[in-house]
């Protein structure tokens, strides 16, 4: 277990989660200027970007292992990897709920939801394309959402879940499905194709 924690850089993932909430609540509703490719140019918060950090550090840890070697390991490492992501998502949800209860507003809930969504996306993408391409795809998600995820009337599109307000059922459903799909994909992953393993 100690070896797995070191290999997966668990302390760095935990530190990234703490830093995400600290920085997110510190900058508050700070916005980034992003041009709109279609629809209305809505609000794109700094918090929409920094919630990527735990998922990127998770991918870094997952990328330090060799999927081919780990496929024959005695311990169920896939279960440990999925459990780590779910534990971080749960910790983020608890931190968001506590911050919200302490008067930090709905932004704390958005931080928790988006962190969980990106963690689920990381679990989904890593077995398919490797950790480096997955990190690049994740980094493109908030930019794509901010540039093309706004309806002409100023509302976020249903698919642009990171932009939705805290109580949005669309965003909550998207995050839950992403976590479920990512966990399933991680638990059932097989040895990756040789070319994707080299790219990763």
C-alpha atoms as a PDB file:
ATOM      1  CA  UNK A   1       0.000   0.000   0.000  1.00  0.00           C
ATOM      2  CA  UNK A   2       2.850   2.391   0.786  1.00  0.00           C
ATOM      3  CA  UNK A   3       4.357   1.639  -2.623  1.00  0.00           C
ATOM      4  CA  UNK A   4       1.029   2.346  -4.319  1.00  0.00           C
ATOM      5  CA  UNK A   5       0.618   5.655  -2.457  1.00  0.00           C
ATOM      6  CA  UNK A   6       4.077   6.746  -3.558  1.00  0.00           C
ATOM      7  CA  UNK A   7       3.589   5.560  -7.133  1.00  0.00           C
ATOM      8  CA  UNK A   8       0.255   7.321  -7.448  1.00  0.00           C
ATOM      9  CA  UNK A   9       1.529  10.515  -5.782  1.00  0.00           C
ATOM     10  CA  UNK A  10      -1.403  10.475  -3.359  1.00  0.00           C
ATOM     11  CA  UNK A  11      -0.054  13.370  -1.222  1.00  0.00           C
ATOM     12  CA  UNK A  12       0.191  15.541  -4.343  1.00  0.00           C
ATOM     13  CA  UNK A  13      -3.417  14.724  -5.304  1.00  0.00           C
ATOM     14  CA  UNK A  14      -4.614  15.633  -1.800  1.00  0.00           C
ATOM     15  CA  UNK A  15      -2.565  18.837  -1.845  1.00  0.00           C
ATOM     16  CA  UNK A  16      -4.031  19.713  -5.262  1.00  0.00           C
ATOM     17  CA  UNK A  17      -7.542  19.301  -3.866  1.00  0.00           C
ATOM     18  CA  UNK A  18      -6.769  21.538  -0.893  1.00  0.00           C
ATOM     19  CA  UNK A  19      -5.134  24.117  -3.164  1.00  0.00           C
ATOM     20  CA  UNK A  20      -8.119  24.063  -5.509  1.00  0.00           C
ATOM     21  CA  UNK A  21     -10.542  24.988  -2.757  1.00  0.00           C
ATOM     22  CA  UNK A  22      -8.222  27.512  -1.140  1.00  0.00           C
ATOM     23  CA  UNK A  23      -7.506  29.290  -4.426  1.00  0.00           C
ATOM     24  CA  UNK A  24     -11.057  28.947  -5.697  1.00  0.00           C
ATOM     25  CA  UNK A  25     -12.577  30.524  -2.626  1.00  0.00           C
ATOM     26  CA  UNK A  26      -9.843  33.154  -2.545  1.00  0.00           C
ATOM     27  CA  UNK A  27     -10.343  34.403  -6.102  1.00  0.00           C
ATOM     28  CA  UNK A  28     -14.103  34.041  -5.725  1.00  0.00           C
ATOM     29  CA  UNK A  29     -15.987  35.185  -8.791  1.00  0.00           C
ATOM     30  CA  UNK A  30     -12.914  36.341 -10.708  1.00  0.00           C
ATOM     31  CA  UNK A  31     -13.506  36.001 -14.442  1.00  0.00           C
ATOM     32  CA  UNK A  32     -11.301  35.211 -17.416  1.00  0.00           C
ATOM     33  CA  UNK A  33     -11.871  36.875 -20.808  1.00  0.00           C
ATOM     34  CA  UNK A  34     -12.660  34.156 -23.344  1.00  0.00           C
ATOM     35  CA  UNK A  35     -14.221  34.974 -26.745  1.00  0.00           C
ATOM     36  CA  UNK A  36     -17.445  33.220 -27.653  1.00  0.00           C
ATOM     37  CA  UNK A  37     -17.425  31.103 -30.812  1.00  0.00           C
ATOM     38  CA  UNK A  38     -21.203  30.865 -30.791  1.00  0.00           C
ATOM     39  CA  UNK A  39     -24.089  32.144 -28.746  1.00  0.00           C
ATOM     40  CA  UNK A  40     -23.620  34.551 -25.871  1.00  0.00           C
ATOM     41  CA  UNK A  41     -20.298  35.352 -24.203  1.00  0.00           C
ATOM     42  CA  UNK A  42     -21.141  34.351 -20.651  1.00  0.00           C
ATOM     43  CA  UNK A  43     -19.215  34.369 -17.407  1.00  0.00           C
ATOM     44  CA  UNK A  44     -16.132  32.158 -17.306  1.00  0.00           C
ATOM     45  CA  UNK A  45     -14.796  31.974 -13.775  1.00  0.00           C
ATOM     46  CA  UNK A  46     -11.254  31.210 -12.715  1.00  0.00           C
ATOM     47  CA  UNK A  47     -12.851  28.468 -10.615  1.00  0.00           C
ATOM     48  CA  UNK A  48     -13.863  26.692 -13.822  1.00  0.00           C
ATOM     49  CA  UNK A  49     -10.177  26.184 -14.645  1.00  0.00           C
ATOM     50  CA  UNK A  50      -8.565  25.429 -11.290  1.00  0.00           C
ATOM     51  CA  UNK A  51     -10.931  22.518 -10.614  1.00  0.00           C
ATOM     52  CA  UNK A  52      -8.826  20.668 -13.202  1.00  0.00           C
ATOM     53  CA  UNK A  53      -5.885  20.463 -10.776  1.00  0.00           C
ATOM     54  CA  UNK A  54      -6.866  17.336  -8.783  1.00  0.00           C
ATOM     55  CA  UNK A  55      -7.669  15.442 -11.990  1.00  0.00           C
ATOM     56  CA  UNK A  56      -4.376  16.466 -13.617  1.00  0.00           C
ATOM     57  CA  UNK A  57      -2.406  15.329 -10.555  1.00  0.00           C
ATOM     58  CA  UNK A  58      -4.433  12.102 -10.515  1.00  0.00           C
ATOM     59  CA  UNK A  59      -3.492  11.501 -14.151  1.00  0.00           C
ATOM     60  CA  UNK A  60       0.144  12.225 -13.291  1.00  0.00           C
ATOM     61  CA  UNK A  61       0.032   9.549 -10.602  1.00  0.00           C
ATOM     62  CA  UNK A  62      -1.747   7.061 -12.836  1.00  0.00           C
ATOM     63  CA  UNK A  63       0.814   7.694 -15.560  1.00  0.00           C
ATOM     64  CA  UNK A  64       3.689   6.712 -13.257  1.00  0.00           C
ATOM     65  CA  UNK A  65       2.556   3.105 -13.412  1.00  0.00           C
ATOM     66  CA  UNK A  66       2.772   0.617 -16.265  1.00  0.00           C
ATOM     67  CA  UNK A  67      -0.676  -0.701 -17.157  1.00  0.00           C
ATOM     68  CA  UNK A  68       0.818  -3.861 -18.673  1.00  0.00           C
ATOM     69  CA  UNK A  69       2.785  -4.706 -15.554  1.00  0.00           C
ATOM     70  CA  UNK A  70      -0.018  -3.747 -13.196  1.00  0.00           C
ATOM     71  CA  UNK A  71      -2.463  -5.946 -15.104  1.00  0.00           C
ATOM     72  CA  UNK A  72      -0.783  -9.002 -13.558  1.00  0.00           C
ATOM     73  CA  UNK A  73      -0.232  -7.530 -10.087  1.00  0.00           C
ATOM     74  CA  UNK A  74      -1.442  -9.458  -7.073  1.00  0.00           C
ATOM     75  CA  UNK A  75      -3.371  -6.518  -5.660  1.00  0.00           C
ATOM     76  CA  UNK A  76      -6.394  -5.089  -7.428  1.00  0.00           C
ATOM     77  CA  UNK A  77      -4.680  -1.858  -8.410  1.00  0.00           C
ATOM     78  CA  UNK A  78      -7.519  -0.803 -10.695  1.00  0.00           C
ATOM     79  CA  UNK A  79      -9.820  -0.813  -7.686  1.00  0.00           C
ATOM     80  CA  UNK A  80      -7.348   1.247  -5.690  1.00  0.00           C
ATOM     81  CA  UNK A  81      -7.066   3.782  -8.522  1.00  0.00           C
ATOM     82  CA  UNK A  82     -10.838   4.137  -8.814  1.00  0.00           C
ATOM     83  CA  UNK A  83     -11.128   4.308  -5.039  1.00  0.00           C
ATOM     84  CA  UNK A  84      -8.584   7.135  -4.898  1.00  0.00           C
ATOM     85  CA  UNK A  85     -10.529   9.225  -7.401  1.00  0.00           C
ATOM     86  CA  UNK A  86     -13.834   8.562  -5.633  1.00  0.00           C
ATOM     87  CA  UNK A  87     -12.273   9.371  -2.243  1.00  0.00           C
ATOM     88  CA  UNK A  88     -10.932  12.679  -3.574  1.00  0.00           C
ATOM     89  CA  UNK A  89     -14.323  13.474  -5.136  1.00  0.00           C
ATOM     90  CA  UNK A  90     -16.032  12.667  -1.819  1.00  0.00           C
ATOM     91  CA  UNK A  91     -13.553  14.814   0.102  1.00  0.00           C
ATOM     92  CA  UNK A  92     -14.181  17.632  -2.351  1.00  0.00           C
ATOM     93  CA  UNK A  93     -17.930  17.280  -1.893  1.00  0.00           C
ATOM     94  CA  UNK A  94     -17.523  17.403   1.892  1.00  0.00           C
ATOM     95  CA  UNK A  95     -15.252  20.454   1.652  1.00  0.00           C
ATOM     96  CA  UNK A  96     -17.717  22.174  -0.658  1.00  0.00           C
ATOM     97  CA  UNK A  97     -20.634  21.457   1.653  1.00  0.00           C
ATOM     98  CA  UNK A  98     -18.717  22.727   4.696  1.00  0.00           C
ATOM     99  CA  UNK A  99     -17.602  25.876   2.888  1.00  0.00           C
ATOM    100  CA  UNK A 100     -21.143  26.490   1.677  1.00  0.00           C
ATOM    101  CA  UNK A 101     -22.501  26.051   5.198  1.00  0.00           C
ATOM    102  CA  UNK A 102     -19.837  28.472   6.443  1.00  0.00           C
ATOM    103  CA  UNK A 103     -21.182  31.182   4.164  1.00  0.00           C
ATOM    104  CA  UNK A 104     -18.907  30.874   1.128  1.00  0.00           C
ATOM    105  CA  UNK A 105     -21.863  30.772  -1.244  1.00  0.00           C
ATOM    106  CA  UNK A 106     -22.695  28.546  -4.181  1.00  0.00           C
ATOM    107  CA  UNK A 107     -19.180  28.799  -5.590  1.00  0.00           C
ATOM    108  CA  UNK A 108     -18.025  26.201  -3.059  1.00  0.00           C
ATOM    109  CA  UNK A 109     -20.587  23.733  -4.421  1.00  0.00           C
ATOM    110  CA  UNK A 110     -19.529  24.459  -8.007  1.00  0.00           C
ATOM    111  CA  UNK A 111     -15.912  23.792  -7.049  1.00  0.00           C
ATOM    112  CA  UNK A 112     -16.869  20.441  -5.536  1.00  0.00           C
ATOM    113  CA  UNK A 113     -19.074  19.417  -8.478  1.00  0.00           C
ATOM    114  CA  UNK A 114     -16.592  20.371 -11.183  1.00  0.00           C
ATOM    115  CA  UNK A 115     -13.718  18.703  -9.341  1.00  0.00           C
ATOM    116  CA  UNK A 116     -15.714  15.469  -9.226  1.00  0.00           C
ATOM    117  CA  UNK A 117     -16.606  15.787 -12.907  1.00  0.00           C
ATOM    118  CA  UNK A 118     -13.008  16.191 -13.989  1.00  0.00           C
ATOM    119  CA  UNK A 119     -11.913  13.294 -11.770  1.00  0.00           C
ATOM    120  CA  UNK A 120     -14.509  11.078 -13.442  1.00  0.00           C
ATOM    121  CA  UNK A 121     -13.337  12.259 -16.848  1.00  0.00           C
ATOM    122  CA  UNK A 122      -9.739  11.427 -15.914  1.00  0.00           C
ATOM    123  CA  UNK A 123     -10.750   7.892 -14.932  1.00  0.00           C
ATOM    124  CA  UNK A 124     -12.626   7.536 -18.202  1.00  0.00           C
ATOM    125  CA  UNK A 125      -9.894   8.837 -20.488  1.00  0.00           C
ATOM    126  CA  UNK A 126      -6.756   7.388 -18.905  1.00  0.00           C
ATOM    127  CA  UNK A 127      -7.314   3.721 -19.839  1.00  0.00           C
ATOM    128  CA  UNK A 128      -8.343   4.734 -23.360  1.00  0.00           C
ATOM    129  CA  UNK A 129      -5.711   7.260 -24.448  1.00  0.00           C
ATOM    130  CA  UNK A 130      -3.089   7.457 -21.690  1.00  0.00           C
ATOM    131  CA  UNK A 131      -2.378  10.084 -19.068  1.00  0.00           C
ATOM    132  CA  UNK A 132      -0.737  12.812 -21.186  1.00  0.00           C
ATOM    133  CA  UNK A 133      -3.374  12.934 -23.960  1.00  0.00           C
ATOM    134  CA  UNK A 134      -6.071  12.694 -21.282  1.00  0.00           C
ATOM    135  CA  UNK A 135      -4.645  15.743 -19.481  1.00  0.00           C
ATOM    136  CA  UNK A 136      -4.660  17.690 -22.751  1.00  0.00           C
ATOM    137  CA  UNK A 137      -8.270  16.723 -23.445  1.00  0.00           C
ATOM    138  CA  UNK A 138      -9.302  17.728 -19.933  1.00  0.00           C
ATOM    139  CA  UNK A 139      -7.579  21.087 -20.291  1.00  0.00           C
ATOM    140  CA  UNK A 140      -9.568  21.721 -23.459  1.00  0.00           C
ATOM    141  CA  UNK A 141     -12.944  21.055 -21.801  1.00  0.00           C
ATOM    142  CA  UNK A 142     -13.349  24.366 -19.897  1.00  0.00           C
ATOM    143  CA  UNK A 143     -12.057  26.332 -22.876  1.00  0.00           C
ATOM    144  CA  UNK A 144     -14.503  24.626 -25.230  1.00  0.00           C
ATOM    145  CA  UNK A 145     -17.353  25.160 -22.789  1.00  0.00           C
ATOM    146  CA  UNK A 146     -16.551  28.837 -22.334  1.00  0.00           C
ATOM    147  CA  UNK A 147     -16.190  29.456 -26.069  1.00  0.00           C
ATOM    148  CA  UNK A 148     -19.147  27.428 -27.363  1.00  0.00           C
ATOM    149  CA  UNK A 149     -21.211  26.459 -24.337  1.00  0.00           C
ATOM    150  CA  UNK A 150     -23.462  29.493 -24.027  1.00  0.00           C
ATOM    151  CA  UNK A 151     -26.972  29.752 -25.426  1.00  0.00           C
ATOM    152  CA  UNK A 152     -27.888  33.025 -27.193  1.00  0.00           C
ATOM    153  CA  UNK A 153     -30.088  33.943 -24.239  1.00  0.00           C
ATOM    154  CA  UNK A 154     -27.131  33.744 -21.848  1.00  0.00           C
ATOM    155  CA  UNK A 155     -27.851  30.343 -20.305  1.00  0.00           C
ATOM    156  CA  UNK A 156     -25.226  27.584 -20.450  1.00  0.00           C
ATOM    157  CA  UNK A 157     -25.971  24.748 -22.836  1.00  0.00           C
ATOM    158  CA  UNK A 158     -27.004  21.457 -21.173  1.00  0.00           C
ATOM    159  CA  UNK A 159     -23.788  19.729 -22.281  1.00  0.00           C
ATOM    160  CA  UNK A 160     -21.526  22.478 -20.862  1.00  0.00           C
ATOM    161  CA  UNK A 161     -21.805  21.148 -17.313  1.00  0.00           C
ATOM    162  CA  UNK A 162     -18.856  23.102 -15.796  1.00  0.00           C
ATOM    163  CA  UNK A 163     -20.662  26.395 -16.517  1.00  0.00           C
ATOM    164  CA  UNK A 164     -23.948  25.513 -14.825  1.00  0.00           C
ATOM    165  CA  UNK A 165     -24.948  26.966 -11.456  1.00  0.00           C
ATOM    166  CA  UNK A 166     -24.611  24.894  -8.320  1.00  0.00           C
ATOM    167  CA  UNK A 167     -28.141  23.489  -8.309  1.00  0.00           C
ATOM    168  CA  UNK A 168     -28.313  22.528 -11.983  1.00  0.00           C
ATOM    169  CA  UNK A 169     -29.790  19.037 -12.453  1.00  0.00           C
ATOM    170  CA  UNK A 170     -28.100  18.760 -15.860  1.00  0.00           C
ATOM    171  CA  UNK A 171     -24.652  19.306 -14.376  1.00  0.00           C
ATOM    172  CA  UNK A 172     -25.252  17.000 -11.422  1.00  0.00           C
ATOM    173  CA  UNK A 173     -26.480  14.231 -13.732  1.00  0.00           C
ATOM    174  CA  UNK A 174     -23.522  14.729 -16.089  1.00  0.00           C
ATOM    175  CA  UNK A 175     -21.016  14.535 -13.231  1.00  0.00           C
ATOM    176  CA  UNK A 176     -22.674  11.455 -11.717  1.00  0.00           C
ATOM    177  CA  UNK A 177     -22.714   9.661 -15.080  1.00  0.00           C
ATOM    178  CA  UNK A 178     -19.104  10.656 -15.770  1.00  0.00           C
ATOM    179  CA  UNK A 179     -17.958   9.321 -12.396  1.00  0.00           C
ATOM    180  CA  UNK A 180     -19.885   6.095 -12.972  1.00  0.00           C
ATOM    181  CA  UNK A 181     -18.509   5.650 -16.489  1.00  0.00           C
ATOM    182  CA  UNK A 182     -14.970   6.502 -15.402  1.00  0.00           C
ATOM    183  CA  UNK A 183     -15.065   4.091 -12.477  1.00  0.00           C
ATOM    184  CA  UNK A 184     -16.438   1.321 -14.702  1.00  0.00           C
ATOM    185  CA  UNK A 185     -13.830   1.966 -17.383  1.00  0.00           C
ATOM    186  CA  UNK A 186     -11.002   1.928 -14.837  1.00  0.00           C
ATOM    187  CA  UNK A 187     -12.196  -1.262 -13.163  1.00  0.00           C
ATOM    188  CA  UNK A 188     -12.660  -3.095 -16.469  1.00  0.00           C
ATOM    189  CA  UNK A 189      -9.628  -1.745 -18.304  1.00  0.00           C
ATOM    190  CA  UNK A 190      -7.403  -4.115 -20.193  1.00  0.00           C
ATOM    191  CA  UNK A 191      -3.874  -3.725 -21.438  1.00  0.00           C
ATOM    192  CA  UNK A 192      -3.698  -0.607 -23.605  1.00  0.00           C
ATOM    193  CA  UNK A 193      -2.662  -0.744 -27.263  1.00  0.00           C
ATOM    194  CA  UNK A 194       1.105  -0.455 -27.698  1.00  0.00           C
ATOM    195  CA  UNK A 195       0.931   2.827 -29.592  1.00  0.00           C
ATOM    196  CA  UNK A 196      -1.214   4.528 -26.958  1.00  0.00           C
ATOM    197  CA  UNK A 197       1.055   3.235 -24.202  1.00  0.00           C
ATOM    198  CA  UNK A 198       4.070   4.754 -25.933  1.00  0.00           C
ATOM    199  CA  UNK A 199       2.279   8.086 -26.405  1.00  0.00           C
ATOM    200  CA  UNK A 200       1.321   8.115 -22.740  1.00  0.00           C
END
